[in-house]
CSV table of N, CA and C in Angstrom, one decimal:
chain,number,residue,atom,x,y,z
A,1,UNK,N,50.9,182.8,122.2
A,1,UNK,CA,52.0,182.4,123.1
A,1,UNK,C,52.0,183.3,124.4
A,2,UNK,N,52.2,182.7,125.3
A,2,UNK,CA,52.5,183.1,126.9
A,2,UNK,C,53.8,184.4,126.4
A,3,UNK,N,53.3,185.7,127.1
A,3,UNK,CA,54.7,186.3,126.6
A,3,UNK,C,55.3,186.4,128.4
A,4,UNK,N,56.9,186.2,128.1
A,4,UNK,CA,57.4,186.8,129.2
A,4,UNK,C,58.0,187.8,129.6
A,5,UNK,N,58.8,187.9,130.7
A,5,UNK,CA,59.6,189.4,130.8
A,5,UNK,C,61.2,188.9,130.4
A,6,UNK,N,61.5,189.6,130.0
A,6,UNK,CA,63.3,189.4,129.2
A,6,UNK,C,63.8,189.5,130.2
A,7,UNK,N,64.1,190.1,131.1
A,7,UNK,CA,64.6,190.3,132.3
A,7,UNK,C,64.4,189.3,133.3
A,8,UNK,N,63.1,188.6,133.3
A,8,UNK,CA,63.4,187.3,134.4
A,8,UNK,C,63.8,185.6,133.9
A,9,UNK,N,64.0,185.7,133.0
A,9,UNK,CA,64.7,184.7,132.3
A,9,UNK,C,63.8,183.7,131.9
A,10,UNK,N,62.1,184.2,131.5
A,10,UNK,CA,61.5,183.2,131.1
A,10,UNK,C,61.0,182.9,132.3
A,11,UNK,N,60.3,183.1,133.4
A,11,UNK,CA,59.8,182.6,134.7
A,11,UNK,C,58.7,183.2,134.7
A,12,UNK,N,58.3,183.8,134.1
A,12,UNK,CA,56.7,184.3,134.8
A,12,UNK,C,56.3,185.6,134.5
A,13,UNK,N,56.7,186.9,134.3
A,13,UNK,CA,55.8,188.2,134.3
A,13,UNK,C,55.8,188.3,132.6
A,14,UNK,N,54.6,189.4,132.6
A,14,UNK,CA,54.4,189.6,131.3
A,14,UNK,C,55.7,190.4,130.1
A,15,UNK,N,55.4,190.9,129.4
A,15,UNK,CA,57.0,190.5,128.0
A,15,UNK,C,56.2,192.4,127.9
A,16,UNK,N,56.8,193.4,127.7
A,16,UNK,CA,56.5,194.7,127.7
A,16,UNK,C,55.8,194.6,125.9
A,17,UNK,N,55.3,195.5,125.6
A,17,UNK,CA,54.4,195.4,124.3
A,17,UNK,C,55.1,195.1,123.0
A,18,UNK,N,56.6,195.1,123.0
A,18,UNK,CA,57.4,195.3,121.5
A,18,UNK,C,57.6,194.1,121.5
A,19,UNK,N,57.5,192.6,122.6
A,19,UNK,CA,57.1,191.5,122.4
A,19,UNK,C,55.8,190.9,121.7
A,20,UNK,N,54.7,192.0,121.3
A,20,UNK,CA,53.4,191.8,120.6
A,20,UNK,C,53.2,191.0,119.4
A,21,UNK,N,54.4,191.0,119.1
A,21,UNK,CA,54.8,190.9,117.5
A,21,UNK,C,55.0,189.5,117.4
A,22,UNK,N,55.2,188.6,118.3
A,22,UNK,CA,55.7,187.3,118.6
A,22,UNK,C,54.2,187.0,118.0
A,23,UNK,N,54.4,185.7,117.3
A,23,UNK,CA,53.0,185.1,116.1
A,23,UNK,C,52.1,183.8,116.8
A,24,UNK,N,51.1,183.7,116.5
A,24,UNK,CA,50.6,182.4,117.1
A,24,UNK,C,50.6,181.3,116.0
A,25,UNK,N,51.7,180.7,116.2
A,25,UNK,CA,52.1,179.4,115.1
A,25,UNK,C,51.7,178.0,115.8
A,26,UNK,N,52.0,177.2,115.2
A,26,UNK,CA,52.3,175.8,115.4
A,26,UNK,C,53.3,175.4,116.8
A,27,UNK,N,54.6,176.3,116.4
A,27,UNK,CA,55.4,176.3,117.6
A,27,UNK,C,55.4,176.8,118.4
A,28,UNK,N,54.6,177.9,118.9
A,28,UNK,CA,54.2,179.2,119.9
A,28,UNK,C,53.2,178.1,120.8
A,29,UNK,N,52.1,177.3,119.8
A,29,UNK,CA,51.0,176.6,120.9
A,29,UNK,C,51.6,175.2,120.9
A,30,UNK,N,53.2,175.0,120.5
A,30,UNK,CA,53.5,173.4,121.1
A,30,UNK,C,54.6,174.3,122.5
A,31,UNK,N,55.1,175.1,122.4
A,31,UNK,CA,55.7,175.6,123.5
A,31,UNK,C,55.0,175.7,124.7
A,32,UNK,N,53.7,176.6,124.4
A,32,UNK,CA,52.7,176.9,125.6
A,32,UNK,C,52.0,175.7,125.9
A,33,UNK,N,51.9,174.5,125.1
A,33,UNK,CA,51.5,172.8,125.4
A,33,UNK,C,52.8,172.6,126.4
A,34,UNK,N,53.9,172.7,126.5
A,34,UNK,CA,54.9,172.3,127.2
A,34,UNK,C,55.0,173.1,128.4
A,35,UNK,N,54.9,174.5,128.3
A,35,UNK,CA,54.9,174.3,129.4
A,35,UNK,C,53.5,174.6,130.4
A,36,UNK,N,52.4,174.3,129.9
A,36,UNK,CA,51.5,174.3,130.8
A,36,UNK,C,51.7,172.9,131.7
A,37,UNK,N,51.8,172.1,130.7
A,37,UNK,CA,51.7,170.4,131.1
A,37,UNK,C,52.9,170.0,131.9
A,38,UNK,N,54.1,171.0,131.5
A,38,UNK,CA,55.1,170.7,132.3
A,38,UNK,C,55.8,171.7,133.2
A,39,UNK,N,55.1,171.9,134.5
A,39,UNK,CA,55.3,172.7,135.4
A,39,UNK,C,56.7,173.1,135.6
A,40,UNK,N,57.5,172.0,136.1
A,40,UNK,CA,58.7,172.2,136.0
A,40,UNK,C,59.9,173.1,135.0
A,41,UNK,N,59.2,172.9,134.1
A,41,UNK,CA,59.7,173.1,132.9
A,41,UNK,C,61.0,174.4,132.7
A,42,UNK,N,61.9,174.7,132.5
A,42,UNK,CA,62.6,175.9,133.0
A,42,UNK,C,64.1,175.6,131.8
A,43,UNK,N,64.4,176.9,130.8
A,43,UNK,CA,65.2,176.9,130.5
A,43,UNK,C,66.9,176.6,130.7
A,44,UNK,N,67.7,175.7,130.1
A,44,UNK,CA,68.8,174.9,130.6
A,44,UNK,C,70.3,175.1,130.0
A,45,UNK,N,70.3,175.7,128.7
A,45,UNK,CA,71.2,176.1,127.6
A,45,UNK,C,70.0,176.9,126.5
A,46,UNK,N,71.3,177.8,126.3
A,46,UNK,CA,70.8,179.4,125.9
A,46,UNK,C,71.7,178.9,124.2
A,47,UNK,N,71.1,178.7,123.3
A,47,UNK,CA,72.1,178.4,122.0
A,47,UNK,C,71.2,179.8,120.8
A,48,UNK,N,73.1,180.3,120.3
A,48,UNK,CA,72.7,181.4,119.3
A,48,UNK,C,73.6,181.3,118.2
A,49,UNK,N,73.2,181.5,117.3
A,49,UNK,CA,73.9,181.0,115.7
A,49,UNK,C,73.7,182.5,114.9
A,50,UNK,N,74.3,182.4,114.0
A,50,UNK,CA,73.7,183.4,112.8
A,50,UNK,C,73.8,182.6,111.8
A,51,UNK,N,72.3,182.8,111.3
A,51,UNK,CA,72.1,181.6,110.3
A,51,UNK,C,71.7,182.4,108.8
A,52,UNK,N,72.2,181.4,107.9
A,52,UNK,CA,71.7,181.9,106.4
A,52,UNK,C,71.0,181.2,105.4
A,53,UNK,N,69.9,181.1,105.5
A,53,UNK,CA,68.7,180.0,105.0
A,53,UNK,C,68.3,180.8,103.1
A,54,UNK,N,68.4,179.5,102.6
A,54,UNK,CA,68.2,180.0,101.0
A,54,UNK,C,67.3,178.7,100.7
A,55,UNK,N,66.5,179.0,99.3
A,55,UNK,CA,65.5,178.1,99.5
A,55,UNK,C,65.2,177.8,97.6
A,56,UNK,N,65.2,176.5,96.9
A,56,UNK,CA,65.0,176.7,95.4
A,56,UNK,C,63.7,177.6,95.0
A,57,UNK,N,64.1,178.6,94.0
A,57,UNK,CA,62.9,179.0,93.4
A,57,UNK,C,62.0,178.3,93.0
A,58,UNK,N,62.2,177.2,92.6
A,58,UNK,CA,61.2,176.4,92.1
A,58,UNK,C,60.6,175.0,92.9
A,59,UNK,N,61.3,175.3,94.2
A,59,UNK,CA,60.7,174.0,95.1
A,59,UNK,C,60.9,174.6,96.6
A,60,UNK,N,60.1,175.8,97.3
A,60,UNK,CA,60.1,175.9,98.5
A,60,UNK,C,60.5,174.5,99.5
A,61,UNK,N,60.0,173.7,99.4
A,61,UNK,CA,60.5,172.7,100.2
A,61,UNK,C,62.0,172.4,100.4
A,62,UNK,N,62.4,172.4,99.3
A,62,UNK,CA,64.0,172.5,99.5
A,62,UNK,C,64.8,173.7,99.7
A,63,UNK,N,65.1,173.4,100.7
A,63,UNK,CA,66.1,174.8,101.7
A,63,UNK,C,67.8,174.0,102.4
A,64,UNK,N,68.4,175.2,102.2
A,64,UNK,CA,70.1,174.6,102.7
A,64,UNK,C,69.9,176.0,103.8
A,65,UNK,N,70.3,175.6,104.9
A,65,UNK,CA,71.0,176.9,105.7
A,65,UNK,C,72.0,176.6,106.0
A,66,UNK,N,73.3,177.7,106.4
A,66,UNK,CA,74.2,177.9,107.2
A,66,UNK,C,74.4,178.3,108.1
A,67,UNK,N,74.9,177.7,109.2
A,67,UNK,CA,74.9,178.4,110.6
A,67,UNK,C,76.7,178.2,111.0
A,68,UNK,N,76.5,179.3,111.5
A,68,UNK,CA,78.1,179.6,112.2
A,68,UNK,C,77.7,180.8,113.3
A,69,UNK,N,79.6,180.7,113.8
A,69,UNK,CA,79.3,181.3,115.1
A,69,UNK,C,78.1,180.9,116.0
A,70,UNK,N,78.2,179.7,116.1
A,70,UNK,CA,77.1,178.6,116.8
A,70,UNK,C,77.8,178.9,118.7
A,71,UNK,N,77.0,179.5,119.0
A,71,UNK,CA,77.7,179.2,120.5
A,71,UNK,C,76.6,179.0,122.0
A,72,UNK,N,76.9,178.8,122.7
A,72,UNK,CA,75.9,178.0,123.9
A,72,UNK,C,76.7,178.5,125.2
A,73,UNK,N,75.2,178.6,126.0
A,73,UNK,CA,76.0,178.9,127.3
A,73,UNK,C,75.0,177.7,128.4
A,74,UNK,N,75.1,177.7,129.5
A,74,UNK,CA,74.5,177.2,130.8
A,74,UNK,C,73.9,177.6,131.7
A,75,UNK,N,73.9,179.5,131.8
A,75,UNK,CA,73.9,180.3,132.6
A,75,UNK,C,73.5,181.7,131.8
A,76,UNK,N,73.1,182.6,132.9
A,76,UNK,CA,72.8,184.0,132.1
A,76,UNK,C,71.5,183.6,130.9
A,77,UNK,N,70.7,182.7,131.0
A,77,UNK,CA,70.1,182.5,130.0
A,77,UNK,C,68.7,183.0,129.6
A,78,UNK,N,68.4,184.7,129.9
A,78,UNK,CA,67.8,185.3,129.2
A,78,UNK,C,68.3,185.7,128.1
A,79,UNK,N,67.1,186.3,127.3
A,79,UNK,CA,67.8,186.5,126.1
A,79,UNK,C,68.0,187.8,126.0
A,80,UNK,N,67.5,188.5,127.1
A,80,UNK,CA,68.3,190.0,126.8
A,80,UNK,C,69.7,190.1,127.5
A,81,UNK,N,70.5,188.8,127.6
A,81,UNK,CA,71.7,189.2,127.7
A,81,UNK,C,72.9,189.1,127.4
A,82,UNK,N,72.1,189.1,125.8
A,82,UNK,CA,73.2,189.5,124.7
A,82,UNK,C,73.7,188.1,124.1
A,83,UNK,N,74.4,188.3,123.0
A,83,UNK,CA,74.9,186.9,122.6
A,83,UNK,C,76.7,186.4,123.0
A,84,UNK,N,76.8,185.4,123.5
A,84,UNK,CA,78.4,185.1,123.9
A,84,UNK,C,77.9,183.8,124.5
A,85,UNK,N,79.3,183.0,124.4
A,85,UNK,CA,79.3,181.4,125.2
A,85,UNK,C,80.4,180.8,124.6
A,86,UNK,N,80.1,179.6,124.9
A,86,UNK,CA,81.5,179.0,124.5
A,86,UNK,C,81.4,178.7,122.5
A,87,UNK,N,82.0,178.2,121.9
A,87,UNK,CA,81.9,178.3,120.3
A,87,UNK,C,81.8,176.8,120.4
A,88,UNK,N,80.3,176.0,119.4
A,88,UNK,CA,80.3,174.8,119.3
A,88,UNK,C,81.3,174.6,118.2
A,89,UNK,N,81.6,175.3,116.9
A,89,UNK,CA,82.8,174.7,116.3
A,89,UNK,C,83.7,175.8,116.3
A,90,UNK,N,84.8,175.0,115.7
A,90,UNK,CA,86.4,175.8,115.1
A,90,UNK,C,85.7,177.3,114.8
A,91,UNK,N,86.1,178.3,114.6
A,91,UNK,CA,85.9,179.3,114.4
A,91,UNK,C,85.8,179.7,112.7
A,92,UNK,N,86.5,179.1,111.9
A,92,UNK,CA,86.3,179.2,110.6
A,92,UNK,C,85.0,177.7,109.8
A,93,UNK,N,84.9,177.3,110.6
A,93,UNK,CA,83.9,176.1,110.1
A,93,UNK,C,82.4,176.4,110.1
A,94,UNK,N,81.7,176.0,109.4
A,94,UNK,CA,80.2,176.6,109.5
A,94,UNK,C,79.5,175.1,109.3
A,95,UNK,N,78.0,175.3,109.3
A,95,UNK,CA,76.7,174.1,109.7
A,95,UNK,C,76.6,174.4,108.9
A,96,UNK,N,76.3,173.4,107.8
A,96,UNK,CA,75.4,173.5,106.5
A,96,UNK,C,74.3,172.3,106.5
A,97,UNK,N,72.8,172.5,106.8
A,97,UNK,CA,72.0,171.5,106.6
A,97,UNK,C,70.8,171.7,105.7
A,98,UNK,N,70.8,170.7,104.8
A,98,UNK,CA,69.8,170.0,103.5
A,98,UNK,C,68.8,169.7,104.1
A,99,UNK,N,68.0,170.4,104.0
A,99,UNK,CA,66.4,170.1,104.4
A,99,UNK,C,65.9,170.2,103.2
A,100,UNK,N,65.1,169.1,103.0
A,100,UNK,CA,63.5,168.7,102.1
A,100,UNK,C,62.8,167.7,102.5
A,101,UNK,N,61.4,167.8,102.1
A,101,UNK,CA,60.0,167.2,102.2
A,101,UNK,C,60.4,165.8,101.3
A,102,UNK,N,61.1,166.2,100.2
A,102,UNK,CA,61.1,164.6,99.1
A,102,UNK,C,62.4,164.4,99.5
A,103,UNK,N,62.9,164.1,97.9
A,103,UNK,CA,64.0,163.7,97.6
A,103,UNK,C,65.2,165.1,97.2
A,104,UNK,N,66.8,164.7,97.6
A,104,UNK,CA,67.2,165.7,97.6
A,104,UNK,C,67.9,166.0,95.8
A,105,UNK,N,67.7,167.3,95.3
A,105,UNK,CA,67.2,167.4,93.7
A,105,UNK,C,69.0,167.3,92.9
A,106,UNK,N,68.9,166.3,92.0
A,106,UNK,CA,70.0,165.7,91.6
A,106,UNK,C,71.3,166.6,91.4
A,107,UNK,N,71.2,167.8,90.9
A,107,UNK,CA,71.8,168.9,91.1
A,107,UNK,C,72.8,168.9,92.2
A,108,UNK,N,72.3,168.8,93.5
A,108,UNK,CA,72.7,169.1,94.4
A,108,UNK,C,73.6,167.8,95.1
A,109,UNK,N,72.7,166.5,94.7
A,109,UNK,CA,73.5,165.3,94.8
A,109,UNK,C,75.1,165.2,94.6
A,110,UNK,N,74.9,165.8,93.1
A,110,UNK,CA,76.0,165.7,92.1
A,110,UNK,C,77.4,166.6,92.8
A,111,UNK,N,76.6,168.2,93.7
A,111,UNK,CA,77.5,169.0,93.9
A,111,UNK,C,78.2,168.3,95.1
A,112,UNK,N,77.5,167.9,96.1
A,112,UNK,CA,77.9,167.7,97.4
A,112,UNK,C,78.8,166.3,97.4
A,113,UNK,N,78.5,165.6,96.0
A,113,UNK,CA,79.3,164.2,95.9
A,113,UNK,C,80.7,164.7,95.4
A,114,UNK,N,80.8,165.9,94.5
A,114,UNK,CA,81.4,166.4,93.9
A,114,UNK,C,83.4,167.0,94.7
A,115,UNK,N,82.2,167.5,95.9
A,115,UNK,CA,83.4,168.3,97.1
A,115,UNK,C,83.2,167.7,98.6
A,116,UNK,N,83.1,166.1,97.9
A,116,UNK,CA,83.1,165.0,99.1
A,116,UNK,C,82.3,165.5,100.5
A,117,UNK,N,81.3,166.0,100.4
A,117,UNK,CA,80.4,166.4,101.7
A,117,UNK,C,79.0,165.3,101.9
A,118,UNK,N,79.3,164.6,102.5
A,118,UNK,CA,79.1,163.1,103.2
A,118,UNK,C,77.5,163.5,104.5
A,119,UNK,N,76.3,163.2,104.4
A,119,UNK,CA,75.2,163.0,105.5
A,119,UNK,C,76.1,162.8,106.7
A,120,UNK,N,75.7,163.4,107.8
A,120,UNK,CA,75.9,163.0,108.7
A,120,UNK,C,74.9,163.6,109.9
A,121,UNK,N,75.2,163.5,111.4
A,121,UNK,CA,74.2,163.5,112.2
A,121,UNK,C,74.7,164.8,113.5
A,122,UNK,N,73.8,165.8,113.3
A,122,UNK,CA,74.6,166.2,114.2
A,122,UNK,C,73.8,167.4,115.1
A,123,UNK,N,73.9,167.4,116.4
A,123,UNK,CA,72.7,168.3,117.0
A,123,UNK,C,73.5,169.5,117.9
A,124,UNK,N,72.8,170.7,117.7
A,124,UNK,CA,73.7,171.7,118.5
A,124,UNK,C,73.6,172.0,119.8
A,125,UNK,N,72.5,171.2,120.8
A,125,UNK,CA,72.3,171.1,122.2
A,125,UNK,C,72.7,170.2,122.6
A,126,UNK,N,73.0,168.9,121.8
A,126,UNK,CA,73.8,167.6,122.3
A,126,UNK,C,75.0,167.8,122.6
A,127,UNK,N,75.8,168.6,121.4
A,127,UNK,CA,76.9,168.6,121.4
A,127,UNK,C,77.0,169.8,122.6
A,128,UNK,N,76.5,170.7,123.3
A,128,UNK,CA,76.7,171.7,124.4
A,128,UNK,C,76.4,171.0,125.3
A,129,UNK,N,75.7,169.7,125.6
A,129,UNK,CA,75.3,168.8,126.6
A,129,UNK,C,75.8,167.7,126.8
A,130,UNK,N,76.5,167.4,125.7
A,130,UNK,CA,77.9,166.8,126.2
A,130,UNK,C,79.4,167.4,126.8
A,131,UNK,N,79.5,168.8,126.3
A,131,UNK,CA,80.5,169.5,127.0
A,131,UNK,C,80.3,169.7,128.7
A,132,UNK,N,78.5,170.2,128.5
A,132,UNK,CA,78.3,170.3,130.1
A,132,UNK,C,78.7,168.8,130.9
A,133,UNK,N,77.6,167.6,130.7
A,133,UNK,CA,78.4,166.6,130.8
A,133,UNK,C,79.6,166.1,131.0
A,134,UNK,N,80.0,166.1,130.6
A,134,UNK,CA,82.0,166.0,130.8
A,134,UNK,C,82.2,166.5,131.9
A,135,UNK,N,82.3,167.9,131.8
A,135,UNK,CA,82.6,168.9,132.4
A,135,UNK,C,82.0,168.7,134.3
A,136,UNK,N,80.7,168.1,134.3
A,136,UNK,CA,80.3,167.7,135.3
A,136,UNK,C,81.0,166.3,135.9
A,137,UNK,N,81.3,165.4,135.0
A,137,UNK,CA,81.9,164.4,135.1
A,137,UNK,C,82.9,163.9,136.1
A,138,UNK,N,83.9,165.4,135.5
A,138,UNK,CA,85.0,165.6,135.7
A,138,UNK,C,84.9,166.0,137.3
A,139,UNK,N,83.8,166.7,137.4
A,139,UNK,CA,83.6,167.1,138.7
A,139,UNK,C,83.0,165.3,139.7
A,140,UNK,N,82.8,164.6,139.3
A,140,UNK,CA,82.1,163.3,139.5
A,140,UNK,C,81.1,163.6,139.9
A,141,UNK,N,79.9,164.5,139.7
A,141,UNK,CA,78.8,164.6,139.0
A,141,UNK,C,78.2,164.6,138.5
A,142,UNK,N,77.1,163.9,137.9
A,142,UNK,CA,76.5,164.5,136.6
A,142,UNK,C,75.6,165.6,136.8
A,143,UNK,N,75.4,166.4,136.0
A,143,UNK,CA,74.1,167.9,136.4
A,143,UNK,C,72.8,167.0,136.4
A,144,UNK,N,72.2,167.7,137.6
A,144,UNK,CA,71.1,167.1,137.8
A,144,UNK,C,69.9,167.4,137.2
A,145,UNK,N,68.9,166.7,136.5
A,145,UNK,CA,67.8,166.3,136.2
A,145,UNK,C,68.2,166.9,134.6
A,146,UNK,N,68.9,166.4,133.8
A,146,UNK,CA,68.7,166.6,132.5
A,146,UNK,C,68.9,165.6,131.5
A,147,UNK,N,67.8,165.6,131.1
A,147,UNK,CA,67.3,165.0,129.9
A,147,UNK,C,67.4,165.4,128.1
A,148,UNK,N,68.5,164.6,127.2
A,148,UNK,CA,68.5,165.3,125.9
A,148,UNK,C,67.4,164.3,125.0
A,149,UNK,N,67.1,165.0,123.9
A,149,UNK,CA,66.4,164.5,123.3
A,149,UNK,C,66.2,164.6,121.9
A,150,UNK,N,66.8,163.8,121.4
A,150,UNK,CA,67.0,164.1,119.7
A,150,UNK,C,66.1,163.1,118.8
A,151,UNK,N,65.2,163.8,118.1
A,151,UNK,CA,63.8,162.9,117.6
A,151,UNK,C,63.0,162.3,118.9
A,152,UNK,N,62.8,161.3,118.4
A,152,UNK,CA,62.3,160.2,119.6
A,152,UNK,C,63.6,159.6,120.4
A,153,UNK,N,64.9,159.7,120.1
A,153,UNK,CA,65.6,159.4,121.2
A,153,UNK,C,66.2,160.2,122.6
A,154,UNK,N,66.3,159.4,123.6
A,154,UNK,CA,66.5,159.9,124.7
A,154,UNK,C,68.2,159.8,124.8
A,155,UNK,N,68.9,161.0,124.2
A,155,UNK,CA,70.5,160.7,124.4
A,155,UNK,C,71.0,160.3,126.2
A,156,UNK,N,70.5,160.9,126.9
A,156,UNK,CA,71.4,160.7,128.5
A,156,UNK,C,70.3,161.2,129.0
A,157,UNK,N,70.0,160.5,130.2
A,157,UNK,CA,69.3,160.9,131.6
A,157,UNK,C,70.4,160.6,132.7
A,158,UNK,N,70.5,161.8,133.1
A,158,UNK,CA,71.4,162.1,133.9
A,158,UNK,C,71.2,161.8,135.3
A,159,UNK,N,71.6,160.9,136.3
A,159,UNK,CA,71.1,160.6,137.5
A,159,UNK,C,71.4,161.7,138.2
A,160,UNK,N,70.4,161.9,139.5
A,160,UNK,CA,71.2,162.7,140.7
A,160,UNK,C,72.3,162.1,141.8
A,161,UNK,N,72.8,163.3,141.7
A,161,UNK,CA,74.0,162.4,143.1
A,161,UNK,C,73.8,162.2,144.8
């Protein structure tokens, strides 16, 4: 992966050596695929969680995390400048999502049917890009040139004014 400088917010100079450590994965060469191909390309919202990922002993595939203190900003969006923004939820409420490759293991069916915790759909840049949104709205603008995108859908293309 392309390393950068912390200090220029992802724009271009090299990342000093204690960035070495960054891995070449799958997502390091779909990042550097994005943004070679997409010149433009420039960070928009800064989102930081503290998360707690547990995983069955006996089925790596199946993992639950928790995320809380989910928060997002618009601005200031390197990452050496620290964590703060607005809070995506209530302050006592946390993310909990069920990830697996199959089926989810009956156990867990039983528990979550148990203490009425219901599927649902829900993304943590949408929901900061709809606050931005609004917020621009309100201004009777929309922010210009942004695009969300959850799966293959296109939530809002935002016209310019």
């Amino acid at each position: 992966m392309q390393k950068k400088n912390c200090n220029d917010g992802g724009r271009g100079r090299t990342l000093p050596a204690f960035h070495e450590k960054v891995k070449d994965t799958q997502i390091t060469r779909e990042i550097d695929y994005c943004l070679k191909n997409y010149k433009k390309l420039a960070p928009a919202v800064m989102l930081s969680y503290e998360r707690e990922a547990f995983y069955a002993k006996d089925d790596h595939e199946f993992r639950i995390t928790f995320d809380q203190n989910i928060l997002w900003r618009n601005y200031d969006l390197s990452l050496c400048k620290g964590i703060y923004g607005e809070a995506i939820l209530d302050k006592n409420k946390v993310l909990m999502e069920v990830k697996t490759a199959g089926a989810i293991p009956l156990w867990m069916v039983h528990f979550l049917t148990e203490n009425q915790i219901y599927k649902t759909s829900f993304s943590k840049y949408a929901t900061a890009y709809r606050t931005i949104y609004a917020r621009e709205q309100r201004r009777s603008c929309p922010p210009e040139n942004f695009f969300v995108f959850t799966g293959d859908e296109v939530v809002q293309q935002a016209i310019k004014c």
